[in-house]
Amino acid sequence: MASSIRVVAALLSGVCLGACALPEPDYKVLQYPAPYRKDASGVVVDNEDMTLDAEGYRVNRNGARVEPLDVPAKTAGEASNAVAGFYISSTGQRAPGQVMTPSEGAGAGAGYGPGSANVTSSPGVPPPAGTTMAPGATMAPGATGQPVPLAPPK
C-alpha cells in the first residue's frame, strides 16, 4: 500500500512539473543576415551591395568580374613550398621545393632566426655546452638560492 502511494505521488509531481511554464530568457537569439540577397529587380547582391554573377563572383556595373583570384596563374613559377624539407608520413618522403627566404630587412637581429637575440655573459664564465656565442659576448649569471613556490603553502 505504501509503495503504491509513493508511485501515485511521483506521478502527480511529474504531471505538476510538466504543467509549469518555463521561464523566458532575458536575451534574444541574434539573427545574422544571409550572405547574399535578391534585389527587387532579381539581381543577386551581397552584404556590401556588390552585384554577383551566376557563379557567385562580384561583378562591376559593366558585368566584368571584380577581384577574381586565379591561384594557379598567381603562383606559377614559384619554387617555394611551405612544408619544404619536412618529412611527410603519408608519402614517406620529404616535401619538395625550398623554403622562402626572408624579405628585405628581415635578417639577423630582426627578432627571429639565428643571431636575433641579444646575449650577454659574465667574463670568465664559460657558456653552456652546445651553445655558440659571438666573440666578446658575455652571459648573465645564473639564478641562485632556493626556488620560490608559486602558491602559498596551505
PDB file of N, CA, C and O in Angstrom, residues 90-150:
ATOM      1  N   SER A  90      52.550  10.548 -44.955  1.00  0.00           N
ATOM      2  CA  SER A  90      51.613   9.919 -45.883  1.00  0.00           C
ATOM      3  C   SER A  90      52.284   9.557 -47.206  1.00  0.00           C
ATOM      4  O   SER A  90      51.858   8.636 -47.889  1.00  0.00           O
ATOM      5  N   THR A  91      53.344  10.285 -47.587  1.00  0.00           N
ATOM      6  CA  THR A  91      54.054   9.953 -48.818  1.00  0.00           C
ATOM      7  C   THR A  91      55.341   9.188 -48.562  1.00  0.00           C
ATOM      8  O   THR A  91      55.911   8.626 -49.482  1.00  0.00           O
ATOM      9  N   GLY A  92      55.836   9.212 -47.318  1.00  0.00           N
ATOM     10  CA  GLY A  92      57.053   8.506 -46.977  1.00  0.00           C
ATOM     11  C   GLY A  92      58.315   9.200 -47.444  1.00  0.00           C
ATOM     12  O   GLY A  92      59.361   8.574 -47.569  1.00  0.00           O
ATOM     13  N   GLN A  93      58.250  10.482 -47.731  1.00  0.00           N
ATOM     14  CA  GLN A  93      59.425  11.217 -48.184  1.00  0.00           C
ATOM     15  C   GLN A  93      59.336  12.671 -47.743  1.00  0.00           C
ATOM     16  O   GLN A  93      58.319  13.103 -47.216  1.00  0.00           O
ATOM     17  N   ARG A  94      60.418  13.402 -47.975  1.00  0.00           N
ATOM     18  CA  ARG A  94      60.428  14.817 -47.623  1.00  0.00           C
ATOM     19  C   ARG A  94      59.712  15.620 -48.704  1.00  0.00           C
ATOM     20  O   ARG A  94      59.725  15.252 -49.870  1.00  0.00           O
ATOM     21  N   ALA A  95      59.085  16.734 -48.292  1.00  0.00           N
ATOM     22  CA  ALA A  95      58.368  17.576 -49.240  1.00  0.00           C
ATOM     23  C   ALA A  95      59.359  18.272 -50.162  1.00  0.00           C
ATOM     24  O   ALA A  95      60.412  18.734 -49.724  1.00  0.00           O
ATOM     25  N   PRO A  96      59.038  18.362 -51.458  1.00  0.00           N
ATOM     26  CA  PRO A  96      59.951  19.003 -52.403  1.00  0.00           C
ATOM     27  C   PRO A  96      59.883  20.528 -52.284  1.00  0.00           C
ATOM     28  O   PRO A  96      59.019  21.082 -51.620  1.00  0.00           O
ATOM     29  N   GLY A  97      60.786  21.194 -52.973  1.00  0.00           N
ATOM     30  CA  GLY A  97      60.790  22.647 -53.018  1.00  0.00           C
ATOM     31  C   GLY A  97      61.774  23.237 -52.040  1.00  0.00           C
ATOM     32  O   GLY A  97      62.574  22.537 -51.427  1.00  0.00           O
ATOM     33  N   GLN A  98      61.707  24.534 -51.895  1.00  0.00           N
ATOM     34  CA  GLN A  98      62.608  25.224 -50.984  1.00  0.00           C
ATOM     35  C   GLN A  98      61.809  26.221 -50.163  1.00  0.00           C
ATOM     36  O   GLN A  98      60.773  26.709 -50.587  1.00  0.00           O
ATOM     37  N   VAL A  99      62.303  26.503 -48.979  1.00  0.00           N
ATOM     38  CA  VAL A  99      61.647  27.446 -48.097  1.00  0.00           C
ATOM     39  C   VAL A  99      61.966  28.848 -48.577  1.00  0.00           C
ATOM     40  O   VAL A  99      63.089  29.133 -49.007  1.00  0.00           O
ATOM     41  N   MET A 100      60.982  29.738 -48.511  1.00  0.00           N
ATOM     42  CA  MET A 100      61.194  31.113 -48.965  1.00  0.00           C
ATOM     43  C   MET A 100      62.230  31.807 -48.093  1.00  0.00           C
ATOM     44  O   MET A 100      62.329  31.557 -46.904  1.00  0.00           O
ATOM     45  N   THR A 101      62.985  32.689 -48.683  1.00  0.00           N
ATOM     46  CA  THR A 101      63.960  33.471 -47.926  1.00  0.00           C
ATOM     47  C   THR A 101      63.252  34.676 -47.315  1.00  0.00           C
ATOM     48  O   THR A 101      62.252  35.148 -47.845  1.00  0.00           O
ATOM     49  N   PRO A 102      63.755  35.195 -46.193  1.00  0.00           N
ATOM     50  CA  PRO A 102      63.119  36.359 -45.572  1.00  0.00           C
ATOM     51  C   PRO A 102      63.143  37.559 -46.502  1.00  0.00           C
ATOM     52  O   PRO A 102      64.034  37.691 -47.331  1.00  0.00           O
ATOM     53  N   SER A 103      62.173  38.429 -46.351  1.00  0.00           N
ATOM     54  CA  SER A 103      62.116  39.623 -47.182  1.00  0.00           C
ATOM     55  C   SER A 103      63.208  40.593 -46.772  1.00  0.00           C
ATOM     56  O   SER A 103      63.892  40.413 -45.769  1.00  0.00           O
ATOM     57  N   GLU A 104      63.353  41.642 -47.523  1.00  0.00           N
ATOM     58  CA  GLU A 104      64.408  42.633 -47.280  1.00  0.00           C
ATOM     59  C   GLU A 104      64.251  43.239 -45.889  1.00  0.00           C
ATOM     60  O   GLU A 104      63.156  43.612 -45.497  1.00  0.00           O
ATOM     61  N   GLY A 105      65.341  43.325 -45.161  1.00  0.00           N
ATOM     62  CA  GLY A 105      65.313  43.907 -43.827  1.00  0.00           C
ATOM     63  C   GLY A 105      64.953  42.915 -42.743  1.00  0.00           C
ATOM     64  O   GLY A 105      64.862  43.275 -41.585  1.00  0.00           O
ATOM     65  N   ALA A 106      64.740  41.657 -43.086  1.00  0.00           N
ATOM     66  CA  ALA A 106      64.354  40.670 -42.085  1.00  0.00           C
ATOM     67  C   ALA A 106      65.515  39.752 -41.758  1.00  0.00           C
ATOM     68  O   ALA A 106      65.333  38.585 -41.486  1.00  0.00           O
ATOM     69  N   GLY A 107      66.721  40.274 -41.768  1.00  0.00           N
ATOM     70  CA  GLY A 107      67.896  39.464 -41.494  1.00  0.00           C
ATOM     71  C   GLY A 107      68.105  39.261 -40.013  1.00  0.00           C
ATOM     72  O   GLY A 107      67.197  39.397 -39.188  1.00  0.00           O
ATOM     73  N   ALA A 108      69.347  38.978 -39.646  1.00  0.00           N
ATOM     74  CA  ALA A 108      69.691  38.738 -38.253  1.00  0.00           C
ATOM     75  C   ALA A 108      69.415  39.976 -37.418  1.00  0.00           C
ATOM     76  O   ALA A 108      69.643  41.096 -37.841  1.00  0.00           O
ATOM     77  N   GLY A 109      68.900  39.766 -36.238  1.00  0.00           N
ATOM     78  CA  GLY A 109      68.598  40.869 -35.338  1.00  0.00           C
ATOM     79  C   GLY A 109      67.201  41.407 -35.486  1.00  0.00           C
ATOM     80  O   GLY A 109      66.809  42.346 -34.809  1.00  0.00           O
ATOM     81  N   ALA A 110      66.392  40.833 -36.375  1.00  0.00           N
ATOM     82  CA  ALA A 110      65.041  41.332 -36.601  1.00  0.00           C
ATOM     83  C   ALA A 110      64.024  40.693 -35.671  1.00  0.00           C
ATOM     84  O   ALA A 110      62.844  40.948 -35.791  1.00  0.00           O
ATOM     85  N   GLY A 111      64.468  39.830 -34.769  1.00  0.00           N
ATOM     86  CA  GLY A 111      63.541  39.232 -33.822  1.00  0.00           C
ATOM     87  C   GLY A 111      63.291  37.766 -34.047  1.00  0.00           C
ATOM     88  O   GLY A 111      62.554  37.143 -33.308  1.00  0.00           O
ATOM     89  N   TYR A 112      63.885  37.195 -35.081  1.00  0.00           N
ATOM     90  CA  TYR A 112      63.743  35.767 -35.306  1.00  0.00           C
ATOM     91  C   TYR A 112      64.966  35.285 -36.072  1.00  0.00           C
ATOM     92  O   TYR A 112      65.700  36.060 -36.654  1.00  0.00           O
ATOM     93  N   GLY A 113      65.173  34.013 -36.062  1.00  0.00           N
ATOM     94  CA  GLY A 113      66.293  33.436 -36.794  1.00  0.00           C
ATOM     95  C   GLY A 113      67.580  33.504 -36.010  1.00  0.00           C
ATOM     96  O   GLY A 113      67.651  34.052 -34.921  1.00  0.00           O
ATOM     97  N   PRO A 114      68.655  32.949 -36.566  1.00  0.00           N
ATOM     98  CA  PRO A 114      69.931  32.938 -35.858  1.00  0.00           C
ATOM     99  C   PRO A 114      70.479  34.352 -35.714  1.00  0.00           C
ATOM    100  O   PRO A 114      70.386  35.163 -36.620  1.00  0.00           O
ATOM    101  N   GLY A 115      71.030  34.625 -34.570  1.00  0.00           N
ATOM    102  CA  GLY A 115      71.628  35.930 -34.332  1.00  0.00           C
ATOM    103  C   GLY A 115      70.640  37.004 -33.970  1.00  0.00           C
ATOM    104  O   GLY A 115      70.972  38.172 -33.962  1.00  0.00           O
ATOM    105  N   SER A 116      69.407  36.647 -33.658  1.00  0.00           N
ATOM    106  CA  SER A 116      68.404  37.675 -33.391  1.00  0.00           C
ATOM    107  C   SER A 116      68.339  38.068 -31.922  1.00  0.00           C
ATOM    108  O   SER A 116      67.747  39.067 -31.590  1.00  0.00           O
ATOM    109  N   ALA A 117      68.956  37.277 -31.027  1.00  0.00           N
ATOM    110  CA  ALA A 117      68.861  37.577 -29.601  1.00  0.00           C
ATOM    111  C   ALA A 117      70.054  38.407 -29.152  1.00  0.00           C
ATOM    112  O   ALA A 117      71.149  38.289 -29.688  1.00  0.00           O
ATOM    113  N   ASN A 118      69.825  39.254 -28.166  1.00  0.00           N
ATOM    114  CA  ASN A 118      70.910  39.997 -27.551  1.00  0.00           C
ATOM    115  C   ASN A 118      71.388  39.199 -26.357  1.00  0.00           C
ATOM    116  O   ASN A 118      70.707  39.128 -25.350  1.00  0.00           O
ATOM    117  N   VAL A 119      72.572  38.568 -26.471  1.00  0.00           N
ATOM    118  CA  VAL A 119      73.073  37.686 -25.427  1.00  0.00           C
ATOM    119  C   VAL A 119      74.294  38.323 -24.791  1.00  0.00           C
ATOM    120  O   VAL A 119      75.196  38.782 -25.485  1.00  0.00           O
ATOM    121  N   THR A 120      74.307  38.369 -23.473  1.00  0.00           N
ATOM    122  CA  THR A 120      75.492  38.827 -22.751  1.00  0.00           C
ATOM    123  C   THR A 120      75.842  37.776 -21.717  1.00  0.00           C
ATOM    124  O   THR A 120      74.978  37.081 -21.203  1.00  0.00           O
ATOM    125  N   SER A 121      77.129  37.634 -21.411  1.00  0.00           N
ATOM    126  CA  SER A 121      77.551  36.674 -20.400  1.00  0.00           C
ATOM    127  C   SER A 121      78.592  37.328 -19.505  1.00  0.00           C
ATOM    128  O   SER A 121      79.198  38.329 -19.869  1.00  0.00           O
ATOM    129  N   SER A 122      78.789  36.757 -18.334  1.00  0.00           N
ATOM    130  CA  SER A 122      79.779  37.276 -17.399  1.00  0.00           C
ATOM    131  C   SER A 122      81.167  36.880 -17.855  1.00  0.00           C
ATOM    132  O   SER A 122      81.366  35.767 -18.357  1.00  0.00           O
ATOM    133  N   PRO A 123      82.152  37.751 -17.663  1.00  0.00           N
ATOM    134  CA  PRO A 123      83.510  37.383 -18.050  1.00  0.00           C
ATOM    135  C   PRO A 123      84.008  36.217 -17.199  1.00  0.00           C
ATOM    136  O   PRO A 123      83.754  36.150 -16.013  1.00  0.00           O
ATOM    137  N   GLY A 124      84.672  35.287 -17.813  1.00  0.00           N
ATOM    138  CA  GLY A 124      85.235  34.160 -17.100  1.00  0.00           C
ATOM    139  C   GLY A 124      84.270  33.009 -16.901  1.00  0.00           C
ATOM    140  O   GLY A 124      84.651  31.953 -16.427  1.00  0.00           O
ATOM    141  N   VAL A 125      82.982  33.184 -17.232  1.00  0.00           N
ATOM    142  CA  VAL A 125      82.001  32.106 -17.091  1.00  0.00           C
ATOM    143  C   VAL A 125      81.843  31.462 -18.461  1.00  0.00           C
ATOM    144  O   VAL A 125      81.444  32.124 -19.416  1.00  0.00           O
ATOM    145  N   PRO A 126      82.165  30.166 -18.577  1.00  0.00           N
ATOM    146  CA  PRO A 126      82.034  29.533 -19.894  1.00  0.00           C
ATOM    147  C   PRO A 126      80.564  29.372 -20.268  1.00  0.00           C
ATOM    148  O   PRO A 126      79.701  29.194 -19.410  1.00  0.00           O
ATOM    149  N   PRO A 127      80.240  29.443 -21.559  1.00  0.00           N
ATOM    150  CA  PRO A 127      78.852  29.243 -21.990  1.00  0.00           C
ATOM    151  C   PRO A 127      78.438  27.795 -21.786  1.00  0.00           C
ATOM    152  O   PRO A 127      79.285  26.908 -21.727  1.00  0.00           O
ATOM    153  N   PRO A 128      77.140  27.540 -21.680  1.00  0.00           N
ATOM    154  CA  PRO A 128      76.674  26.155 -21.549  1.00  0.00           C
ATOM    155  C   PRO A 128      77.098  25.325 -22.751  1.00  0.00           C
ATOM    156  O   PRO A 128      77.295  25.851 -23.841  1.00  0.00           O
ATOM    157  N   ALA A 129      77.245  24.032 -22.546  1.00  0.00           N
ATOM    158  CA  ALA A 129      77.668  23.138 -23.614  1.00  0.00           C
ATOM    159  C   ALA A 129      76.641  23.147 -24.740  1.00  0.00           C
ATOM    160  O   ALA A 129      75.442  23.178 -24.514  1.00  0.00           O
ATOM    161  N   GLY A 130      77.133  23.123 -25.968  1.00  0.00           N
ATOM    162  CA  GLY A 130      76.255  23.045 -27.124  1.00  0.00           C
ATOM    163  C   GLY A 130      75.739  24.392 -27.586  1.00  0.00           C
ATOM    164  O   GLY A 130      74.879  24.456 -28.445  1.00  0.00           O
ATOM    165  N   THR A 131      76.238  25.509 -27.040  1.00  0.00           N
ATOM    166  CA  THR A 131      75.787  26.821 -27.489  1.00  0.00           C
ATOM    167  C   THR A 131      76.927  27.541 -28.161  1.00  0.00           C
ATOM    168  O   THR A 131      78.103  27.269 -27.904  1.00  0.00           O
ATOM    169  N   THR A 132      76.590  28.459 -29.010  1.00  0.00           N
ATOM    170  CA  THR A 132      77.607  29.276 -29.662  1.00  0.00           C
ATOM    171  C   THR A 132      77.306  30.724 -29.367  1.00  0.00           C
ATOM    172  O   THR A 132      76.144  31.134 -29.324  1.00  0.00           O
ATOM    173  N   MET A 133      78.340  31.492 -29.126  1.00  0.00           N
ATOM    174  CA  MET A 133      78.183  32.907 -28.836  1.00  0.00           C
ATOM    175  C   MET A 133      79.159  33.695 -29.681  1.00  0.00           C
ATOM    176  O   MET A 133      80.212  33.194 -30.067  1.00  0.00           O
ATOM    177  N   ALA A 134      78.803  34.923 -29.957  1.00  0.00           N
ATOM    178  CA  ALA A 134      79.687  35.795 -30.718  1.00  0.00           C
ATOM    179  C   ALA A 134      80.919  36.106 -29.876  1.00  0.00           C
ATOM    180  O   ALA A 134      80.840  36.155 -28.649  1.00  0.00           O
ATOM    181  N   PRO A 135      82.062  36.324 -30.515  1.00  0.00           N
ATOM    182  CA  PRO A 135      83.271  36.658 -29.753  1.00  0.00           C
ATOM    183  C   PRO A 135      83.054  37.946 -28.965  1.00  0.00           C
ATOM    184  O   PRO A 135      82.504  38.916 -29.471  1.00  0.00           O
ATOM    185  N   GLY A 136      83.458  37.932 -27.711  1.00  0.00           N
ATOM    186  CA  GLY A 136      83.318  39.112 -26.869  1.00  0.00           C
ATOM    187  C   GLY A 136      81.977  39.221 -26.172  1.00  0.00           C
ATOM    188  O   GLY A 136      81.768  40.113 -25.361  1.00  0.00           O
ATOM    189  N   ALA A 137      81.038  38.336 -26.476  1.00  0.00           N
ATOM    190  CA  ALA A 137      79.732  38.381 -25.824  1.00  0.00           C
ATOM    191  C   ALA A 137      79.855  37.855 -24.405  1.00  0.00           C
ATOM    192  O   ALA A 137      80.675  36.984 -24.120  1.00  0.00           O
ATOM    193  N   THR A 138      79.060  38.397 -23.509  1.00  0.00           N
ATOM    194  CA  THR A 138      79.085  37.960 -22.119  1.00  0.00           C
ATOM    195  C   THR A 138      77.737  37.407 -21.731  1.00  0.00           C
ATOM    196  O   THR A 138      76.720  37.775 -22.318  1.00  0.00           O
ATOM    197  N   MET A 139      77.732  36.513 -20.733  1.00  0.00           N
ATOM    198  CA  MET A 139      76.491  35.875 -20.315  1.00  0.00           C
ATOM    199  C   MET A 139      76.160  36.280 -18.885  1.00  0.00           C
ATOM    200  O   MET A 139      77.032  36.368 -18.037  1.00  0.00           O
ATOM    201  N   ALA A 140      74.896  36.560 -18.615  1.00  0.00           N
ATOM    202  CA  ALA A 140      74.457  36.952 -17.281  1.00  0.00           C
ATOM    203  C   ALA A 140      74.594  35.770 -16.322  1.00  0.00           C
ATOM    204  O   ALA A 140      74.498  34.616 -16.737  1.00  0.00           O
ATOM    205  N   PRO A 141      74.830  36.034 -15.017  1.00  0.00           N
ATOM    206  CA  PRO A 141      74.963  34.924 -14.073  1.00  0.00           C
ATOM    207  C   PRO A 141      73.649  34.172 -13.914  1.00  0.00           C
ATOM    208  O   PRO A 141      72.573  34.737 -14.091  1.00  0.00           O
ATOM    209  N   GLY A 142      73.747  32.892 -13.567  1.00  0.00           N
ATOM    210  CA  GLY A 142      72.566  32.069 -13.384  1.00  0.00           C
ATOM    211  C   GLY A 142      71.857  32.372 -12.078  1.00  0.00           C
ATOM    212  O   GLY A 142      72.367  33.085 -11.212  1.00  0.00           O
ATOM    213  N   ALA A 143      70.682  31.827 -11.907  1.00  0.00           N
ATOM    214  CA  ALA A 143      69.891  32.038 -10.691  1.00  0.00           C
ATOM    215  C   ALA A 143      70.531  31.299  -9.525  1.00  0.00           C
ATOM    216  O   ALA A 143      71.115  30.231  -9.685  1.00  0.00           O
ATOM    217  N   THR A 144      70.419  31.888  -8.341  1.00  0.00           N
ATOM    218  CA  THR A 144      70.953  31.256  -7.138  1.00  0.00           C
ATOM    219  C   THR A 144      69.872  31.225  -6.079  1.00  0.00           C
ATOM    220  O   THR A 144      68.881  31.949  -6.162  1.00  0.00           O
ATOM    221  N   GLY A 145      70.051  30.398  -5.052  1.00  0.00           N
ATOM    222  CA  GLY A 145      69.103  30.337  -3.942  1.00  0.00           C
ATOM    223  C   GLY A 145      68.050  29.270  -4.153  1.00  0.00           C
ATOM    224  O   GLY A 145      68.075  28.499  -5.110  1.00  0.00           O
ATOM    225  N   GLN A 146      67.094  29.235  -3.233  1.00  0.00           N
ATOM    226  CA  GLN A 146      66.025  28.259  -3.276  1.00  0.00           C
ATOM    227  C   GLN A 146      64.906  28.744  -4.197  1.00  0.00           C
ATOM    228  O   GLN A 146      64.632  29.926  -4.273  1.00  0.00           O
ATOM    229  N   PRO A 147      64.226  27.802  -4.881  1.00  0.00           N
ATOM    230  CA  PRO A 147      63.095  28.209  -5.733  1.00  0.00           C
ATOM    231  C   PRO A 147      61.962  28.745  -4.860  1.00  0.00           C
ATOM    232  O   PRO A 147      61.724  28.293  -3.749  1.00  0.00           O
ATOM    233  N   VAL A 148      61.248  29.707  -5.394  1.00  0.00           N
ATOM    234  CA  VAL A 148      60.111  30.300  -4.689  1.00  0.00           C
ATOM    235  C   VAL A 148      58.844  29.602  -5.148  1.00  0.00           C
ATOM    236  O   VAL A 148      58.586  29.510  -6.354  1.00  0.00           O
ATOM    237  N   PRO A 149      58.020  29.076  -4.228  1.00  0.00           N
ATOM    238  CA  PRO A 149      56.785  28.406  -4.663  1.00  0.00           C
ATOM    239  C   PRO A 149      55.809  29.407  -5.274  1.00  0.00           C
ATOM    240  O   PRO A 149      55.755  30.563  -4.865  1.00  0.00           O
ATOM    241  N   LEU A 150      55.056  28.952  -6.264  1.00  0.00           N
ATOM    242  CA  LEU A 150      54.094  29.816  -6.931  1.00  0.00           C
ATOM    243  C   LEU A 150      52.861  30.045  -6.101  1.00  0.00           C
ATOM    244  O   LEU A 150      52.246  31.092  -6.156  1.00  0.00           O
TER     245      LEU A 150
END
